[in-house]
Amino acid sequence: LNILVEKLYATPVHMQKVEMVERKGLGHPDHITDLACEAVSRELSRYYMKNYGKILHHNVDKGLLIGGSAQWEFGGGKVIEPIEVTVAGRAVKYVELENRAEGIPVDEIAIKAVKEEIRRNFRFLDPDKHMRIYVKIRPGSAELIKTFDKGVEVPLANDTSIGVAYAPLTTSEELALKLEMYLNSSEYKKIRPYVGEDIKVMVLRIGKKFNVTVASAFVDKFFSNVQDYLSVKEEVYNDILDFISRFNLDYDELNLKLNAADDPENMNIYLTVTGTSAEAGDDGNTGRSNRVNGLITPSRQMSLEAVAGKNPVSHVGKLYNVLAYRISKRIHEEVSGVEEVYTKILSTIGHPINEPQLVNIQYISKHKQLSIEDKVKKILEEEFSPDRLRKLTDEILNGQYLLF
Amino acid sequence: LNILVEKLYATPVHMQKVEMVERKGLGHPDHITDLACEAVSRELSRYYMKNYGKILHHNVDKGLLIGGSAQWEFGGGKVIEPIEVTVAGRAVKYVELENRAEGIPVDEIAIKAVKEEIRRNFRFLDPDKHMRIYVKIRPGSAELIKTFDKGVEVPLANDTSIGVAYAPLTTSEELALKLEMYLNSSEYKKIRPYVGEDIKVMVLRIGKKFNVTVASAFVDKFFSNVQDYLSVKEEVYNDILDFISRFNLDYDELNLKLNAADDPENMNIYLTVTGTSAEAGDDGNTGRSNRVNGLITPSRQMSLEAVAGKNPVSHVGKLYNVLAYRISKRIHEEVSGVEEVYTKILSTIGHPINEPQLVNIQYISKHKQLSIEDKVKKILEEEFSPDRLRKLTDEILNGQYLLF
Amino acid sequence: LNILVEKLYATPVHMQKVEMVERKGLGHPDHITDLACEAVSRELSRYYMKNYGKILHHNVDKGLLIGGSAQWEFGGGKVIEPIEVTVAGRAVKYVELENRAEGIPVDEIAIKAVKEEIRRNFRFLDPDKHMRIYVKIRPGSAELIKTFDKGVEVPLANDTSIGVAYAPLTTSEELALKLEMYLNSSEYKKIRPYVGEDIKVMVLRIGKKFNVTVASAFVDKFFSNVQDYLSVKEEVYNDILDFISRFNLDYDELNLKLNAADDPENMNIYLTVTGTSAEAGDDGNTGRSNRVNGLITPSRQMSLEAVAGKNPVSHVGKLYNVLAYRISKRIHEEVSGVEEVYTKILSTIGHPINEPQLVNIQYISKHKQLSIEDKVKKILEEEFSPDRLRKLTDEILNGQYLLF
Amino acid sequence: LNILVEKLYATPVHMQKVEMVERKGLGHPDHITDLACEAVSRELSRYYMKNYGKILHHNVDKGLLIGGSAQWEFGGGKVIEPIEVTVAGRAVKYVELENRAEGIPVDEIAIKAVKEEIRRNFRFLDPDKHMRIYVKIRPGSAELIKTFDKGVEVPLANDTSIGVAYAPLTTSEELALKLEMYLNSSEYKKIRPYVGEDIKVMVLRIGKKFNVTVASAFVDKFFSNVQDYLSVKEEVYNDILDFISRFNLDYDELNLKLNAADDPENMNIYLTVTGTSAEAGDDGNTGRSNRVNGLITPSRQMSLEAVAGKNPVSHVGKLYNVLAYRISKRIHEEVSGVEEVYTKILSTIGHPINEPQLVNIQYISKHKQLSIEDKVKKILEEEFSPDRLRKLTDEILNGQYLLF
């Protein structure tokens, strides 16, 4: 394992004067596109595993969501033109068994995966009524399956790419992430069913002053006039303030804005039929939403790789990002004295995934004299063991990581 | 102007032990998708400007490239299934003039723009023969045009988003950028016409050791057998070494790899019909290629915004990234003592673009005592003046910035 | 009413030496395309009627079915690539009510209509799993709805076109029609569930010799080997012979062929996963299946108009074909001595549908001296009365006519 | 050769009281769709022939044209949304040569074929600017090519289908056909360049009274106001009258209508940007335009087969229709005493095309005692000889038949 551990002399982000953090929530068009691609990869993986004992090659990490057209109305409006979601990429469509070729209903699996993912995550967005799902998955070359051939060897990296992650989150980052998750939790939806899923949180910290900007869709059918909307909005505004106070945020000044672009006099208010702005024109692409820790952090080192839709076996653009996330977290938790740690992993195309070109650990220590190399190496050796890597694949499939 | 200048105590990137830089070149599928979206925005802008005296609202920053299927052959192969490129978004399709509505042939403009962009940039990729261009631009609301109404006021930010950039480039970054540009220059293509446009450069620096990995498509029709390919590859390998030596790179060790995944014995060599891997299955999305300085720099602060396809008048996701790039460059060039500078600009939706929520400058100084605040403020005031912002729009349209 | 009744001196078809008749059954790709277009028109009509008190303008009579790819297998195979069905045309998407515009979810209505139509008619073809439904319905101009404005006036013909029909059916025609309907009846499917819906019947009569050619898909999951298939095929063959004998066909010679293209030794047998050949490549277009009486009769006068998908209020290409069918039938049934009667109705675009350009009745009489003009006129006046025409629209919507 | 010749006792169509004939001209949306499918079949045939010495299997007889949206204007308007044309079907995409598989750029050939066909036939409809061409041709199974294997044997019928034609044309039929051809001739376009290509002619003959209805698009850029249009329309009206007088039509009454639906006061006049109504919403399907003799003749026996797009080697739905046309014409020309002749040819799937199931000739003779059987048989034997059938394929490819 080619490891390079470097002590970084730098102001940790939480001590810098300015921080900007963003979380694109569940119903954001880019996030829906990520959900779609990832659901397809997950269900393909399961189908391959169930039928052939291993996850065959696929990569469906390119997606496009074309916003629809809708007409909200007090009491409940209509989606006039559906949202179009396309998932594109490659997947094995034929396997060669001992004496015959067998086809794999990739399109059917894919469409079903996307629809179920939508149904699982949304209450008012009906994939049959409000969406059209398109699949543009071209066949990869047929794979020859031998029965004994069940994942004994370590997969080869299918690209030269870089995984990046860090730990720990700053308070601003925690806030952005947790606030969106709270507003999109089933508990909260129970008491405030009219809050849509398309929620975006932006936190700007300047010293101890916090500007929290929340844009949240509301669902039209719960409202009968503008007054209704305005009073509910105030309610939600107060919920957010309560949440922040339970969060024990240490601040001098707090500015909260909820749907700042509203102009109620001209009936410009953020109502939707389905809970997402995708119904009325906002488009989306895969890999343009949050990073593997659920956040967009322009002040940080980041990967540009889309994690969603890549296969969790050999596609290092996915594996190494999740792994960097795990490693950063473990180092921060297990190695005392580490204030901030950045992990970058670089693959070499065609080499086993447990033999990266380089694992680069950068850390900011709380003390001058800290040496962490040995402990880090131990963690890395554990994390890069073939067994652990296989487990990582399983964990990704089981939904143990946010991914985006 | 809300400015916050912060001195950062940190090891500048060029002095850190490890650097990873990537440049996705001209013919990379993600890059082609960026080119397509940007060309559409540029030509729409010109049409609007020419016919109505100002750039009307549009945003076509979502794209999808679905790779084709091709069969290379010594002497020249064939594209069997064309590459499909979709450009999606919104644009004004009707304007209300004094006494009538006028339609705008957005699709026609868009298709033409993409085709011409491909023709301008590629020698063997024929947009009519090898590609299908799809346009999914839905109409924005009709704009009411008054003749006197020519851009007097400052546009309003159409989103809350963040522009991020830095200066200067490290040597590794310069190398990645310049090497790709050299290999894709018309001069180089003249002497080595068989080098395709799909070139990806990855630079890994560990101390003074450089691992330079180049993946470059070659064009099949120039070759008659594998030997041919291997000897030409050696030629190009030496060209790159020459380039690096002219570059005056200060290194202890240099490892150059060109098309490392080649396996000539099994005829796995990187030949293409058109010069890009998009012909045979590699897919692309907008905004997943290089940042505004032409690079992917995981060790750096980065924006996740796609610049390509956004309108250059009010879409701060584009404007503020280019502006942050200009500002960083100017500060580094004009303010002595600045070793590294990071600029972040945050907009507020609906506010004039010359009134950002915050401009955050972070710099690493060469000397302990450096104070740069006054000089920075002067630069910022110049850069944020309405005239200068208008000029920025023009410069973007005239191709003065890399963008991606 | 401009009527021209003409006695025709001609050998009636049943007395000619040769007759060729074809019936494309329920699951034929052209027929599925017709079903899809018609279902969309019907459900749009119902929606318009329910919400606005009248059927607004629409015409969705252009469709395309692109066959999928499937792999049948003994015990049950798979659909690898889904069948794609596109319904195209125009429909009113916005209505102007007293004080506001209201949108109509045309796409949603259309997709749902097609899926339900498929579910109603097929047992093993699942529109969610095996099909993709695309809708390309562009908006017609917004209609201004006044509440009192409920269909008082007679609609205007929206085209210059011709309706054509005849009566009675010959024995060969009856046979082709009834045989397919029997094989696709729910009673028959109960005892022979393995018989698919894609059934084509061709009857060639030469004098009293009948060549009956039936092509019928079978459903793979009911079979475990070729022997199975062959013995079931024999069973069905005998069922058809029984049906023909119950039919009291007066023949000298009867040649029945069932799936004549089978080549069991090379495993070329007509098995399908879903019951239709559309699963594996056979494509379809609207209006290329049976005429309004359910048959393709090359020996007869025919209309080339597609009936499926046209609106049943003003689209004479639909109305006049059904009407010609009714009129022919009534004349044959109510006017004694008529051996064969042909009705052709020609519209004038923009004229009320109860004022056709010409109604042309041609009849072959059993007796020399027959004059039927008065009786025919009476029938025509009844059939062209505004009330009766309105009823015709209702009957079409209620499924009282075969249409194709 | 299984032949059945039958003397028919019937009033020939030209002596019946009423005749209705229609000709959908060059620029009619259904006709454009036919042109597109046929162009693809023709160019595929040429490619196969040139590269592999024989025409490989294909069938692209399903098409869909979705009308665009356009805004005509005096002096020249714009196409806002392009016309979409899809050509669907199957074609061999891979051939197995001695030692390797070779791909065939079917999509590229198809797109090019359609564009060139449009350019050849239209002056103001630009396939690059005003149209999008989509190809949905799925691969047929790979064909194994042996060099010596050049069409020695007779092809096998790929379907059970019926070809139908008759001779001669009546005067009304001649008029409908020739009038459209005249108005779309290059000579006429030279003197009246403003007459578009979308021309539909309907002839209704009642005894010796002729109602001729012509709908013809005009091209907007030649006109500067409504008066202009009206005076040009009068000019064209007179041209048609002149044409009819040169045609020596024997009539008692002649009613000519040109663009009867015009309502100049409300600016409803038949102006177009491109010369076809497809630019603004009229849709099209393959096989719904004219029959093989260029006409739609509801009073006649007709085939429902689409001829356009079928391969001219083994697809009897095309071959037998053209052949029936040739045979009818020859019988009428070469066998004296034949007043009207109908030819129907029925294939058997899988049987050589020179061995049809039945050739049925029906004729109406001028004299009581006429026997034509021997002469007809001689003609049929010539026409069904393998050499003559091969020549028929060539003639179809060379454009010797109208086809639609």
Coordinates of C-alpha atoms in Angstrom, one line a residue, chain A residues 4-6 8-11 15-18 20 30 61-64 66-69 81-82 84 86 88-90 136 138 159-162 164 200 202 204 206 211 261 280-281 283-289 291 296 298-302 304 306 310 344 346 349 357-358 360 362, chain B residues 4-6 8-11 15-18 20 30 61-64 66-69 81-82 84 86 88-90 136 138 159-162 164 200 202 204 206 211 261 280-281 283-289 291 296 298-302 304 306 310 344 346 349 357-358 360 362:
Chain A
L4 CA 1.9 9.3 2.2
V5 CA 0.9 11.0 5.4
E6 CA 1.5 14.7 5.7
L8 CA -0.6 20.2 7.2
Y9 CA 0.1 23.6 8.8
A10 CA -3.2 25.4 8.1
T11 CA -6.1 27.1 9.8
M15 CA -11.5 28.6 12.6
Q16 CA -11.4 30.5 9.3
K17 CA -13.4 33.6 9.2
V18 CA -15.8 32.6 6.4
M20 CA -20.0 28.6 2.9
D30 CA -30.0 17.3 -9.4
D61 CA -23.6 7.5 -13.8
K62 CA -24.9 9.9 -16.5
G63 CA -28.4 11.2 -16.1
L64 CA -30.6 14.0 -17.2
I66 CA -35.9 17.7 -17.8
G67 CA -38.3 19.7 -15.8
G68 CA -42.0 19.4 -16.6
S69 CA -44.7 22.1 -16.6
E81 CA -46.1 18.2 -18.9
P82 CA -44.4 15.4 -17.0
E84 CA -38.6 13.4 -18.0
T86 CA -33.1 9.7 -18.5
A88 CA -27.7 6.6 -19.4
G89 CA -24.7 4.3 -19.4
R90 CA -23.6 0.8 -20.0
K136 CA -30.5 4.6 -22.5
R138 CA -26.2 0.3 -24.1
D159 CA -10.5 4.1 -14.4
T160 CA -7.8 6.3 -13.1
S161 CA -9.6 8.5 -10.7
I162 CA -9.4 10.2 -7.3
V164 CA -11.5 12.7 -1.8
K200 CA -32.1 23.6 -0.3
M202 CA -27.3 27.3 2.4
L204 CA -22.9 31.3 5.3
I206 CA -18.9 35.0 9.0
N211 CA -26.8 33.4 7.5
A261 CA -37.7 35.1 -3.4
A280 CA -42.1 23.3 -13.5
G281 CA -38.9 23.6 -15.3
D283 CA -33.6 20.5 -14.8
G284 CA -31.0 18.2 -13.3
N285 CA -27.8 16.3 -14.1
T286 CA -26.2 13.4 -12.3
G287 CA -23.2 14.3 -10.1
R288 CA -24.0 17.9 -9.6
S289 CA -25.6 17.6 -6.2
R291 CA -20.6 15.0 -2.4
I296 CA -21.3 20.9 -1.2
P298 CA -16.5 25.1 -1.7
S299 CA -14.0 25.8 1.1
R300 CA -12.8 22.2 1.1
Q301 CA -11.0 19.8 -1.0
M302 CA -13.6 18.0 -3.1
L304 CA -15.7 16.0 -8.9
A306 CA -20.3 11.5 -9.6
K310 CA -21.3 3.8 -10.7
K344 CA -7.2 11.4 -1.2
L346 CA -5.7 7.8 -6.5
I349 CA -6.7 1.8 -14.3
Q357 CA -1.4 4.4 -6.9
L358 CA -1.3 6.5 -3.7
N360 CA -2.5 10.6 0.7
Q362 CA -3.2 15.3 5.2
Chain B
L4 CA -14.2 40.0 3.8
V5 CA -10.4 39.7 3.4
E6 CA -8.7 37.0 5.5
L8 CA -4.8 32.3 5.8
Y9 CA -2.1 30.5 7.7
A10 CA -1.5 27.5 5.6
T11 CA 1.0 25.6 3.5
M15 CA 4.7 23.3 -1.0
Q16 CA 2.5 20.4 0.1
K17 CA 3.9 17.0 -0.3
V18 CA 1.3 15.7 -2.7
M20 CA -3.2 15.7 -7.9
D30 CA -17.9 15.5 -20.5
D61 CA -26.7 24.1 -18.5
K62 CA -27.9 20.5 -18.5
G63 CA -26.6 18.2 -21.1
L64 CA -26.3 14.5 -21.8
I66 CA -24.7 9.1 -24.9
G67 CA -21.7 7.4 -26.5
G68 CA -22.2 5.7 -29.8
S69 CA -20.8 2.4 -31.1
E81 CA -24.3 4.0 -33.9
P82 CA -24.0 7.7 -33.7
E84 CA -26.3 11.3 -29.1
T86 CA -28.9 16.4 -25.7
A88 CA -31.7 20.8 -22.1
G89 CA -32.9 23.9 -20.3
R90 CA -35.1 26.9 -20.8
K136 CA -34.9 19.9 -25.1
R138 CA -38.6 24.5 -23.0
D159 CA -30.0 32.1 -8.1
T160 CA -28.2 31.9 -4.7
S161 CA -24.9 30.4 -5.7
I162 CA -21.2 30.6 -5.1
V164 CA -14.9 30.0 -6.5
K200 CA -6.8 13.3 -20.6
M202 CA -3.3 13.5 -14.9
L204 CA 0.5 13.3 -9.5
I206 CA 4.9 13.6 -4.6
N211 CA 3.8 10.9 -12.4
A261 CA -4.1 0.4 -20.5
A280 CA -17.7 3.8 -28.5
G281 CA -19.6 4.2 -25.4
D283 CA -21.0 9.0 -21.9
G284 CA -21.0 12.6 -20.7
N285 CA -22.8 15.2 -18.6
T286 CA -22.5 18.9 -18.4
G287 CA -20.5 20.4 -15.6
R288 CA -18.5 17.3 -14.8
S289 CA -15.3 18.4 -16.7
R291 CA -13.5 24.1 -13.6
I296 CA -9.8 19.6 -11.9
P298 CA -9.1 18.0 -5.7
S299 CA -6.6 19.6 -3.4
R300 CA -8.2 23.0 -3.9
Q301 CA -11.4 24.9 -3.0
M302 CA -13.7 24.3 -5.9
L304 CA -19.5 22.6 -8.2
A306 CA -21.5 24.0 -14.2
K310 CA -25.6 29.3 -18.3
K344 CA -15.3 33.1 -3.2
L346 CA -21.9 34.4 -2.9
I349 CA -31.2 35.5 -5.6
Q357 CA -24.0 38.7 -0.4
L358 CA -20.3 38.4 0.3
N360 CA -14.5 36.4 0.6
Q362 CA -8.4 34.4 1.5

